[in-house]
Amino acid sequence: MKMEINKDIERILFTEKELSTIADNIAGQINTDYKGKELLVVGVLKGSVIFLADIFRRLSLDCRLDFITASSYGSGYESSGRIIIKKDIDTDIKGKHLLLCEDILDTGNTLFYLRQNLIDRGAESVRICALLDKPSRRQKPVTPDYYGAQVPDEFVVGYGLDYDERYRNLPYIGILKPEIYM
Ligand code: XMP
Ligand code: MG
């Protein structure tokens, strides 16, 4: 597909086809692991929405969907340790199995906070599903229970991931040219 924002991408990391295979694999694991259980999938807005839509449609479980928005103090590029919930879930989570769905696990600050917050509010279990994992930058002890791929320490965009709210609509994931954000 020809898109005018393609020119800002240095290199494609995952094609549409590869992302579709990733969604097949992750959804397959979730379907197996939660067989016979009810699941509440909680999407972390906004970055997870495209990935989440692909995963959610592949689930054959009895499941519900909700969303949460977290924000951190500090620059837009990376999260600080201080996280606040800007938009909360609407669902009563006491005794429920939750799957937090996120675009990328980077420092881990956001998901470390959210997971503990949801456990403190009575969730029976909270697992993490992240499309991408950037383990080299981790600051908190958190690993994804389900993930698509590990990525090096470069800024990636597309398929929901943004830079300054742009590029979410790219159907693939690519590395942004450094001159765009420097
Ligand atoms: P932490 O650091 O709390 O943050 O794990 C996760 C959030 O940081 C954003 N993030 C990125 N967004 N390309 C992006 O578009 C990246 O390479 C990247 N690294 C971190 C993202 O919003 C994620 O939810
Ligand atoms: Mg995000």
JSON list of C-alpha atoms and ligand atoms in Angstrom, two decimals:
[
{"chain": "A", "resi": 1, "resn": "MET", "atom": "CA", "xyz": [0.00, 0.00, 0.00]},
{"chain": "A", "resi": 2, "resn": "LYS", "atom": "CA", "xyz": [1.34, 3.46, -0.87]},
{"chain": "A", "resi": 3, "resn": "MET", "atom": "CA", "xyz": [1.27, 5.81, 2.10]},
{"chain": "A", "resi": 4, "resn": "GLU", "atom": "CA", "xyz": [2.91, 9.20, 2.32]},
{"chain": "A", "resi": 5, "resn": "ILE", "atom": "CA", "xyz": [4.26, 8.43, 5.80]},
{"chain": "A", "resi": 6, "resn": "ASN", "atom": "CA", "xyz": [6.23, 5.43, 4.47]},
{"chain": "A", "resi": 7, "resn": "LYS", "atom": "CA", "xyz": [9.11, 7.76, 3.67]},
{"chain": "A", "resi": 8, "resn": "ASP", "atom": "CA", "xyz": [9.76, 8.33, 7.40]},
{"chain": "A", "resi": 9, "resn": "ILE", "atom": "CA", "xyz": [10.47, 4.64, 7.96]},
{"chain": "A", "resi": 10, "resn": "GLU", "atom": "CA", "xyz": [14.07, 3.48, 7.88]},
{"chain": "A", "resi": 11, "resn": "ARG", "atom": "CA", "xyz": [13.44, -0.28, 7.84]},
{"chain": "A", "resi": 12, "resn": "ILE", "atom": "CA", "xyz": [10.46, -2.60, 8.10]},
{"chain": "A", "resi": 13, "resn": "LEU", "atom": "CA", "xyz": [10.68, -4.96, 11.07]},
{"chain": "A", "resi": 14, "resn": "PHE", "atom": "CA", "xyz": [7.42, -6.90, 10.73]},
{"chain": "A", "resi": 15, "resn": "THR", "atom": "CA", "xyz": [5.25, -7.09, 7.64]},
{"chain": "A", "resi": 16, "resn": "GLU", "atom": "CA", "xyz": [1.46, -7.34, 7.71]},
{"chain": "A", "resi": 17, "resn": "LYS", "atom": "CA", "xyz": [1.75, -11.05, 7.01]},
{"chain": "A", "resi": 18, "resn": "GLU", "atom": "CA", "xyz": [4.23, -11.59, 9.85]},
{"chain": "A", "resi": 19, "resn": "LEU", "atom": "CA", "xyz": [1.96, -9.66, 12.25]},
{"chain": "A", "resi": 20, "resn": "SER", "atom": "CA", "xyz": [-0.94, -11.85, 11.25]},
{"chain": "A", "resi": 21, "resn": "THR", "atom": "CA", "xyz": [1.10, -14.98, 12.02]},
{"chain": "A", "resi": 22, "resn": "ILE", "atom": "CA", "xyz": [2.08, -13.48, 15.39]},
{"chain": "A", "resi": 23, "resn": "ALA", "atom": "CA", "xyz": [-1.61, -12.88, 16.19]},
{"chain": "A", "resi": 24, "resn": "ASP", "atom": "CA", "xyz": [-2.46, -16.48, 15.20]},
{"chain": "A", "resi": 25, "resn": "ASN", "atom": "CA", "xyz": [0.23, -17.86, 17.49]},
{"chain": "A", "resi": 26, "resn": "ILE", "atom": "CA", "xyz": [-0.55, -15.70, 20.51]},
{"chain": "A", "resi": 27, "resn": "ALA", "atom": "CA", "xyz": [-4.32, -16.21, 20.26]},
{"chain": "A", "resi": 28, "resn": "GLY", "atom": "CA", "xyz": [-3.74, -19.96, 19.93]},
{"chain": "A", "resi": 29, "resn": "GLN", "atom": "CA", "xyz": [-1.76, -20.00, 23.19]},
{"chain": "A", "resi": 30, "resn": "ILE", "atom": "CA", "xyz": [-4.38, -17.92, 25.01]},
{"chain": "A", "resi": 31, "resn": "ASN", "atom": "CA", "xyz": [-7.19, -20.18, 23.76]},
{"chain": "A", "resi": 32, "resn": "THR", "atom": "CA", "xyz": [-5.33, -23.21, 25.11]},
{"chain": "A", "resi": 33, "resn": "ASP", "atom": "CA", "xyz": [-4.31, -21.68, 28.44]},
{"chain": "A", "resi": 34, "resn": "TYR", "atom": "CA", "xyz": [-7.75, -20.25, 29.33]},
{"chain": "A", "resi": 35, "resn": "LYS", "atom": "CA", "xyz": [-9.87, -23.11, 28.01]},
{"chain": "A", "resi": 36, "resn": "GLY", "atom": "CA", "xyz": [-13.04, -23.42, 30.10]},
{"chain": "A", "resi": 37, "resn": "LYS", "atom": "CA", "xyz": [-12.40, -20.11, 31.88]},
{"chain": "A", "resi": 38, "resn": "GLU", "atom": "CA", "xyz": [-13.88, -16.67, 31.51]},
{"chain": "A", "resi": 39, "resn": "LEU", "atom": "CA", "xyz": [-11.42, -14.01, 30.46]},
{"chain": "A", "resi": 40, "resn": "LEU", "atom": "CA", "xyz": [-11.46, -10.23, 30.66]},
{"chain": "A", "resi": 41, "resn": "VAL", "atom": "CA", "xyz": [-9.14, -8.70, 28.11]},
{"chain": "A", "resi": 42, "resn": "VAL", "atom": "CA", "xyz": [-8.01, -5.20, 29.11]},
{"chain": "A", "resi": 43, "resn": "GLY", "atom": "CA", "xyz": [-6.50, -3.13, 26.34]},
{"chain": "A", "resi": 44, "resn": "VAL", "atom": "CA", "xyz": [-4.04, -0.41, 27.31]},
{"chain": "A", "resi": 45, "resn": "LEU", "atom": "CA", "xyz": [-4.98, 2.59, 25.18]},
{"chain": "A", "resi": 46, "resn": "LYS", "atom": "CA", "xyz": [-4.09, 3.71, 22.67]},
{"chain": "A", "resi": 47, "resn": "GLY", "atom": "CA", "xyz": [-1.17, 1.72, 21.31]},
{"chain": "A", "resi": 48, "resn": "SER", "atom": "CA", "xyz": [-2.69, -1.73, 21.74]},
{"chain": "A", "resi": 49, "resn": "VAL", "atom": "CA", "xyz": [-5.88, -1.24, 19.72]},
{"chain": "A", "resi": 50, "resn": "ILE", "atom": "CA", "xyz": [-4.82, -2.62, 16.35]},
{"chain": "A", "resi": 51, "resn": "PHE", "atom": "CA", "xyz": [-3.02, -5.61, 17.82]},
{"chain": "A", "resi": 52, "resn": "LEU", "atom": "CA", "xyz": [-5.85, -6.17, 20.29]},
{"chain": "A", "resi": 53, "resn": "ALA", "atom": "CA", "xyz": [-8.44, -6.19, 17.51]},
{"chain": "A", "resi": 54, "resn": "ASP", "atom": "CA", "xyz": [-6.46, -8.91, 15.74]},
{"chain": "A", "resi": 55, "resn": "ILE", "atom": "CA", "xyz": [-6.03, -10.99, 18.91]},
{"chain": "A", "resi": 56, "resn": "PHE", "atom": "CA", "xyz": [-9.57, -10.58, 20.21]},
{"chain": "A", "resi": 57, "resn": "ARG", "atom": "CA", "xyz": [-11.19, -11.78, 16.99]},
{"chain": "A", "resi": 58, "resn": "ARG", "atom": "CA", "xyz": [-9.12, -14.96, 17.18]},
{"chain": "A", "resi": 59, "resn": "LEU", "atom": "CA", "xyz": [-10.23, -15.89, 20.71]},
{"chain": "A", "resi": 60, "resn": "SER", "atom": "CA", "xyz": [-12.75, -18.71, 20.96]},
{"chain": "A", "resi": 61, "resn": "LEU", "atom": "CA", "xyz": [-13.20, -18.26, 24.72]},
{"chain": "A", "resi": 62, "resn": "ASP", "atom": "CA", "xyz": [-16.02, -16.75, 26.73]},
{"chain": "A", "resi": 63, "resn": "CYS", "atom": "CA", "xyz": [-14.44, -13.30, 27.00]},
{"chain": "A", "resi": 64, "resn": "ARG", "atom": "CA", "xyz": [-15.16, -9.67, 27.70]},
{"chain": "A", "resi": 65, "resn": "LEU", "atom": "CA", "xyz": [-13.32, -6.54, 26.69]},
{"chain": "A", "resi": 66, "resn": "ASP", "atom": "CA", "xyz": [-12.45, -3.36, 28.53]},
{"chain": "A", "resi": 67, "resn": "PHE", "atom": "CA", "xyz": [-9.91, -0.56, 28.24]},
{"chain": "A", "resi": 68, "resn": "ILE", "atom": "CA", "xyz": [-7.61, 1.39, 30.49]},
{"chain": "A", "resi": 69, "resn": "THR", "atom": "CA", "xyz": [-5.46, 4.46, 29.85]},
{"chain": "A", "resi": 70, "resn": "ALA", "atom": "CA", "xyz": [-2.30, 5.03, 31.81]},
{"chain": "A", "resi": 71, "resn": "SER", "atom": "CA", "xyz": [-0.06, 8.01, 31.70]},
{"chain": "A", "resi": 72, "resn": "SER", "atom": "CA", "xyz": [3.33, 8.75, 33.17]},
{"chain": "A", "resi": 73, "resn": "TYR", "atom": "CA", "xyz": [5.06, 11.88, 34.18]},
{"chain": "A", "resi": 74, "resn": "GLY", "atom": "CA", "xyz": [8.07, 12.70, 32.07]},
{"chain": "A", "resi": 75, "resn": "SER", "atom": "CA", "xyz": [8.76, 12.93, 28.36]},
{"chain": "A", "resi": 76, "resn": "GLY", "atom": "CA", "xyz": [6.51, 11.33, 25.76]},
{"chain": "A", "resi": 77, "resn": "TYR", "atom": "CA", "xyz": [9.32, 9.09, 24.57]},
{"chain": "A", "resi": 78, "resn": "GLU", "atom": "CA", "xyz": [9.60, 6.94, 27.65]},
{"chain": "A", "resi": 79, "resn": "SER", "atom": "CA", "xyz": [7.64, 6.41, 30.80]},
{"chain": "A", "resi": 80, "resn": "SER", "atom": "CA", "xyz": [8.84, 7.48, 34.22]},
{"chain": "A", "resi": 81, "resn": "GLY", "atom": "CA", "xyz": [8.27, 5.40, 37.31]},
{"chain": "A", "resi": 82, "resn": "ARG", "atom": "CA", "xyz": [5.22, 7.45, 38.32]},
{"chain": "A", "resi": 83, "resn": "ILE", "atom": "CA", "xyz": [2.15, 6.14, 36.54]},
{"chain": "A", "resi": 84, "resn": "ILE", "atom": "CA", "xyz": [-1.43, 7.39, 36.85]},
{"chain": "A", "resi": 85, "resn": "ILE", "atom": "CA", "xyz": [-4.64, 5.87, 35.50]},
{"chain": "A", "resi": 86, "resn": "LYS", "atom": "CA", "xyz": [-6.31, 8.45, 33.26]},
{"chain": "A", "resi": 87, "resn": "LYS", "atom": "CA", "xyz": [-9.24, 6.32, 32.14]},
{"chain": "A", "resi": 88, "resn": "ASP", "atom": "CA", "xyz": [-10.22, 3.33, 34.23]},
{"chain": "A", "resi": 89, "resn": "ILE", "atom": "CA", "xyz": [-11.97, 0.07, 33.36]},
{"chain": "A", "resi": 90, "resn": "ASP", "atom": "CA", "xyz": [-15.75, -0.15, 33.88]},
{"chain": "A", "resi": 91, "resn": "THR", "atom": "CA", "xyz": [-15.83, -3.84, 34.78]},
{"chain": "A", "resi": 92, "resn": "ASP", "atom": "CA", "xyz": [-15.99, -5.36, 38.27]},
{"chain": "A", "resi": 93, "resn": "ILE", "atom": "CA", "xyz": [-12.79, -7.41, 38.32]},
{"chain": "A", "resi": 94, "resn": "LYS", "atom": "CA", "xyz": [-13.15, -9.23, 41.66]},
{"chain": "A", "resi": 95, "resn": "GLY", "atom": "CA", "xyz": [-12.32, -12.89, 41.10]},
{"chain": "A", "resi": 96, "resn": "LYS", "atom": "CA", "xyz": [-11.80, -12.43, 37.36]},
{"chain": "A", "resi": 97, "resn": "HIS", "atom": "CA", "xyz": [-8.98, -13.60, 35.13]},
{"chain": "A", "resi": 98, "resn": "LEU", "atom": "CA", "xyz": [-7.48, -10.58, 33.35]},
{"chain": "A", "resi": 99, "resn": "LEU", "atom": "CA", "xyz": [-5.22, -10.30, 30.36]},
{"chain": "A", "resi": 100, "resn": "LEU", "atom": "CA", "xyz": [-3.54, -6.92, 30.00]},
{"chain": "A", "resi": 101, "resn": "CYS", "atom": "CA", "xyz": [-2.89, -6.26, 26.33]},
{"chain": "A", "resi": 102, "resn": "GLU", "atom": "CA", "xyz": [-0.19, -3.73, 25.40]},
{"chain": "A", "resi": 103, "resn": "ASP", "atom": "CA", "xyz": [1.72, -2.71, 22.28]},
{"chain": "A", "resi": 104, "resn": "ILE", "atom": "CA", "xyz": [5.22, -2.79, 23.72]},
{"chain": "A", "resi": 105, "resn": "LEU", "atom": "CA", "xyz": [6.86, -3.66, 27.03]},
{"chain": "A", "resi": 106, "resn": "ASP", "atom": "CA", "xyz": [9.72, -1.21, 27.32]},
{"chain": "A", "resi": 107, "resn": "THR", "atom": "CA", "xyz": [10.95, -0.01, 30.74]},
{"chain": "A", "resi": 108, "resn": "GLY", "atom": "CA", "xyz": [8.09, -2.02, 32.27]},
{"chain": "A", "resi": 109, "resn": "ASN", "atom": "CA", "xyz": [6.99, 0.90, 34.44]},
{"chain": "A", "resi": 110, "resn": "THR", "atom": "CA", "xyz": [3.47, 1.05, 33.00]},
{"chain": "A", "resi": 111, "resn": "LEU", "atom": "CA", "xyz": [2.61, -2.63, 33.13]},
{"chain": "A", "resi": 112, "resn": "PHE", "atom": "CA", "xyz": [4.31, -3.19, 36.49]},
{"chain": "A", "resi": 113, "resn": "TYR", "atom": "CA", "xyz": [2.08, -0.53, 37.98]},
{"chain": "A", "resi": 114, "resn": "LEU", "atom": "CA", "xyz": [-1.11, -1.61, 36.19]},
{"chain": "A", "resi": 115, "resn": "ARG", "atom": "CA", "xyz": [-0.71, -5.28, 37.03]},
{"chain": "A", "resi": 116, "resn": "GLN", "atom": "CA", "xyz": [-0.21, -4.56, 40.74]},
{"chain": "A", "resi": 117, "resn": "ASN", "atom": "CA", "xyz": [-3.09, -2.09, 40.76]},
{"chain": "A", "resi": 118, "resn": "LEU", "atom": "CA", "xyz": [-5.48, -4.67, 39.26]},
{"chain": "A", "resi": 119, "resn": "ILE", "atom": "CA", "xyz": [-4.32, -7.39, 41.65]},
{"chain": "A", "resi": 120, "resn": "ASP", "atom": "CA", "xyz": [-4.83, -5.00, 44.58]},
{"chain": "A", "resi": 121, "resn": "ARG", "atom": "CA", "xyz": [-8.40, -4.46, 43.38]},
{"chain": "A", "resi": 122, "resn": "GLY", "atom": "CA", "xyz": [-9.18, -8.14, 43.62]},
{"chain": "A", "resi": 123, "resn": "ALA", "atom": "CA", "xyz": [-8.46, -9.72, 40.24]},
{"chain": "A", "resi": 124, "resn": "GLU", "atom": "CA", "xyz": [-7.99, -13.48, 40.51]},
{"chain": "A", "resi": 125, "resn": "SER", "atom": "CA", "xyz": [-5.11, -13.39, 38.02]},
{"chain": "A", "resi": 126, "resn": "VAL", "atom": "CA", "xyz": [-3.45, -10.82, 35.78]},
{"chain": "A", "resi": 127, "resn": "ARG", "atom": "CA", "xyz": [-1.30, -11.85, 32.84]},
{"chain": "A", "resi": 128, "resn": "ILE", "atom": "CA", "xyz": [0.46, -9.66, 30.30]},
{"chain": "A", "resi": 129, "resn": "CYS", "atom": "CA", "xyz": [0.23, -9.89, 26.54]},
{"chain": "A", "resi": 130, "resn": "ALA", "atom": "CA", "xyz": [2.56, -7.51, 24.69]},
{"chain": "A", "resi": 131, "resn": "LEU", "atom": "CA", "xyz": [3.03, -7.48, 20.96]},
{"chain": "A", "resi": 132, "resn": "LEU", "atom": "CA", "xyz": [6.66, -6.42, 21.34]},
{"chain": "A", "resi": 133, "resn": "ASP", "atom": "CA", "xyz": [9.23, -6.77, 24.09]},
{"chain": "A", "resi": 134, "resn": "LYS", "atom": "CA", "xyz": [12.28, -4.52, 24.44]},
{"chain": "A", "resi": 135, "resn": "PRO", "atom": "CA", "xyz": [14.04, -6.31, 27.32]},
{"chain": "A", "resi": 136, "resn": "SER", "atom": "CA", "xyz": [17.25, -4.27, 27.10]},
{"chain": "A", "resi": 137, "resn": "ARG", "atom": "CA", "xyz": [15.48, -1.24, 28.59]},
{"chain": "A", "resi": 138, "resn": "ARG", "atom": "CA", "xyz": [13.70, -2.89, 31.49]},
{"chain": "A", "resi": 139, "resn": "GLN", "atom": "CA", "xyz": [13.63, -1.03, 34.83]},
{"chain": "A", "resi": 140, "resn": "LYS", "atom": "CA", "xyz": [10.99, -3.12, 36.63]},
{"chain": "A", "resi": 141, "resn": "PRO", "atom": "CA", "xyz": [10.77, -6.89, 37.17]},
{"chain": "A", "resi": 142, "resn": "VAL", "atom": "CA", "xyz": [8.08, -7.68, 34.61]},
{"chain": "A", "resi": 143, "resn": "THR", "atom": "CA", "xyz": [8.07, -10.08, 31.67]},
{"chain": "A", "resi": 144, "resn": "PRO", "atom": "CA", "xyz": [5.26, -10.71, 29.20]},
{"chain": "A", "resi": 145, "resn": "ASP", "atom": "CA", "xyz": [3.31, -13.96, 29.58]},
{"chain": "A", "resi": 146, "resn": "TYR", "atom": "CA", "xyz": [2.59, -13.74, 25.85]},
{"chain": "A", "resi": 147, "resn": "TYR", "atom": "CA", "xyz": [4.56, -11.74, 23.32]},
{"chain": "A", "resi": 148, "resn": "GLY", "atom": "CA", "xyz": [5.07, -11.56, 19.60]},
{"chain": "A", "resi": 149, "resn": "ALA", "atom": "CA", "xyz": [8.74, -10.67, 19.25]},
{"chain": "A", "resi": 150, "resn": "GLN", "atom": "CA", "xyz": [11.68, -9.04, 20.95]},
{"chain": "A", "resi": 151, "resn": "VAL", "atom": "CA", "xyz": [13.00, -5.84, 19.44]},
{"chain": "A", "resi": 152, "resn": "PRO", "atom": "CA", "xyz": [16.31, -4.00, 19.81]},
{"chain": "A", "resi": 153, "resn": "ASP", "atom": "CA", "xyz": [16.55, -0.60, 21.47]},
{"chain": "A", "resi": 154, "resn": "GLU", "atom": "CA", "xyz": [15.22, 1.42, 18.54]},
{"chain": "A", "resi": 155, "resn": "PHE", "atom": "CA", "xyz": [12.06, 3.47, 18.23]},
{"chain": "A", "resi": 156, "resn": "VAL", "atom": "CA", "xyz": [9.40, 1.48, 16.41]},
{"chain": "A", "resi": 157, "resn": "VAL", "atom": "CA", "xyz": [6.10, 2.68, 14.97]},
{"chain": "A", "resi": 158, "resn": "GLY", "atom": "CA", "xyz": [3.08, 1.36, 13.10]},
{"chain": "A", "resi": 159, "resn": "TYR", "atom": "CA", "xyz": [0.28, -1.15, 13.77]},
{"chain": "A", "resi": 160, "resn": "GLY", "atom": "CA", "xyz": [-0.93, 1.01, 16.67]},
{"chain": "A", "resi": 161, "resn": "LEU", "atom": "CA", "xyz": [2.45, 2.30, 17.84]},
{"chain": "A", "resi": 162, "resn": "ASP", "atom": "CA", "xyz": [2.95, 6.02, 17.46]},
{"chain": "A", "resi": 163, "resn": "TYR", "atom": "CA", "xyz": [5.47, 8.76, 17.51]},
{"chain": "A", "resi": 164, "resn": "ASP", "atom": "CA", "xyz": [3.76, 11.97, 18.64]},
{"chain": "A", "resi": 165, "resn": "GLU", "atom": "CA", "xyz": [0.37, 10.36, 17.81]},
{"chain": "A", "resi": 166, "resn": "ARG", "atom": "CA", "xyz": [1.37, 9.67, 14.18]},
{"chain": "A", "resi": 167, "resn": "TYR", "atom": "CA", "xyz": [2.11, 6.43, 12.28]},
{"chain": "A", "resi": 168, "resn": "ARG", "atom": "CA", "xyz": [-0.44, 4.30, 14.17]},
{"chain": "A", "resi": 169, "resn": "ASN", "atom": "CA", "xyz": [-2.18, 3.58, 10.86]},
{"chain": "A", "resi": 170, "resn": "LEU", "atom": "CA", "xyz": [0.81, 1.93, 9.18]},
{"chain": "A", "resi": 171, "resn": "PRO", "atom": "CA", "xyz": [-0.20, -1.70, 8.57]},
{"chain": "A", "resi": 172, "resn": "TYR", "atom": "CA", "xyz": [3.34, -2.90, 9.35]},
{"chain": "A", "resi": 173, "resn": "ILE", "atom": "CA", "xyz": [5.91, -2.14, 12.10]},
{"chain": "A", "resi": 174, "resn": "GLY", "atom": "CA", "xyz": [9.02, -0.23, 11.19]},
{"chain": "A", "resi": 175, "resn": "ILE", "atom": "CA", "xyz": [11.93, 1.64, 12.68]},
{"chain": "A", "resi": 176, "resn": "LEU", "atom": "CA", "xyz": [11.47, 5.38, 12.51]},
{"chain": "A", "resi": 177, "resn": "LYS", "atom": "CA", "xyz": [14.26, 7.38, 10.90]},
{"chain": "A", "resi": 178, "resn": "PRO", "atom": "CA", "xyz": [16.16, 9.04, 13.79]},
{"chain": "A", "resi": 179, "resn": "GLU", "atom": "CA", "xyz": [16.02, 12.45, 12.09]},
{"chain": "A", "resi": 180, "resn": "ILE", "atom": "CA", "xyz": [12.25, 12.47, 12.66]},
{"chain": "A", "resi": 181, "resn": "TYR", "atom": "CA", "xyz": [12.58, 12.57, 16.44]},
{"chain": "A", "resi": 182, "resn": "MET", "atom": "CA", "xyz": [16.03, 14.12, 16.92]},
{"chain": "B", "resi": 1, "resn": "XMP", "atom": "P1", "xyz": [7.03, 1.35, 29.56]},
{"chain": "B", "resi": 1, "resn": "XMP", "atom": "O1", "xyz": [8.36, 2.05, 29.43]},
{"chain": "B", "resi": 1, "resn": "XMP", "atom": "O2", "xyz": [6.27, 1.77, 30.76]},
{"chain": "B", "resi": 1, "resn": "XMP", "atom": "O3", "xyz": [6.27, 1.96, 28.37]},
{"chain": "B", "resi": 1, "resn": "XMP", "atom": "O4", "xyz": [7.17, -0.14, 29.42]},
{"chain": "B", "resi": 1, "resn": "XMP", "atom": "C1", "xyz": [5.54, 1.36, 27.49]},
{"chain": "B", "resi": 1, "resn": "XMP", "atom": "C2", "xyz": [4.97, 2.45, 26.62]},
{"chain": "B", "resi": 1, "resn": "XMP", "atom": "O5", "xyz": [6.01, 3.28, 26.06]},
{"chain": "B", "resi": 1, "resn": "XMP", "atom": "C3", "xyz": [5.76, 3.53, 24.71]},
{"chain": "B", "resi": 1, "resn": "XMP", "atom": "N1", "xyz": [6.90, 3.06, 23.90]},
{"chain": "B", "resi": 1, "resn": "XMP", "atom": "C4", "xyz": [6.98, 3.10, 22.57]},
{"chain": "B", "resi": 1, "resn": "XMP", "atom": "N2", "xyz": [6.11, 3.55, 21.67]},
{"chain": "B", "resi": 1, "resn": "XMP", "atom": "N3", "xyz": [7.59, 2.96, 19.95]},
{"chain": "B", "resi": 1, "resn": "XMP", "atom": "C5", "xyz": [6.43, 3.48, 20.36]},
{"chain": "B", "resi": 1, "resn": "XMP", "atom": "O6", "xyz": [5.64, 3.87, 19.52]},
{"chain": "B", "resi": 1, "resn": "XMP", "atom": "C6", "xyz": [8.55, 2.49, 20.80]},
{"chain": "B", "resi": 1, "resn": "XMP", "atom": "O7", "xyz": [9.61, 2.02, 20.38]},
{"chain": "B", "resi": 1, "resn": "XMP", "atom": "C7", "xyz": [8.20, 2.56, 22.19]},
{"chain": "B", "resi": 1, "resn": "XMP", "atom": "N4", "xyz": [8.86, 2.20, 23.31]},
{"chain": "B", "resi": 1, "resn": "XMP", "atom": "C8", "xyz": [8.03, 2.52, 24.33]},
{"chain": "B", "resi": 1, "resn": "XMP", "atom": "C9", "xyz": [4.52, 2.80, 24.37]},
{"chain": "B", "resi": 1, "resn": "XMP", "atom": "O8", "xyz": [3.48, 3.73, 24.34]},
{"chain": "B", "resi": 1, "resn": "XMP", "atom": "C10", "xyz": [4.28, 1.80, 25.47]},
{"chain": "B", "resi": 1, "resn": "XMP", "atom": "O9", "xyz": [2.94, 1.63, 25.74]},
{"chain": "B", "resi": 2, "resn": "MG", "atom": "MG", "xyz": [1.36, 2.59, 24.89]}
]
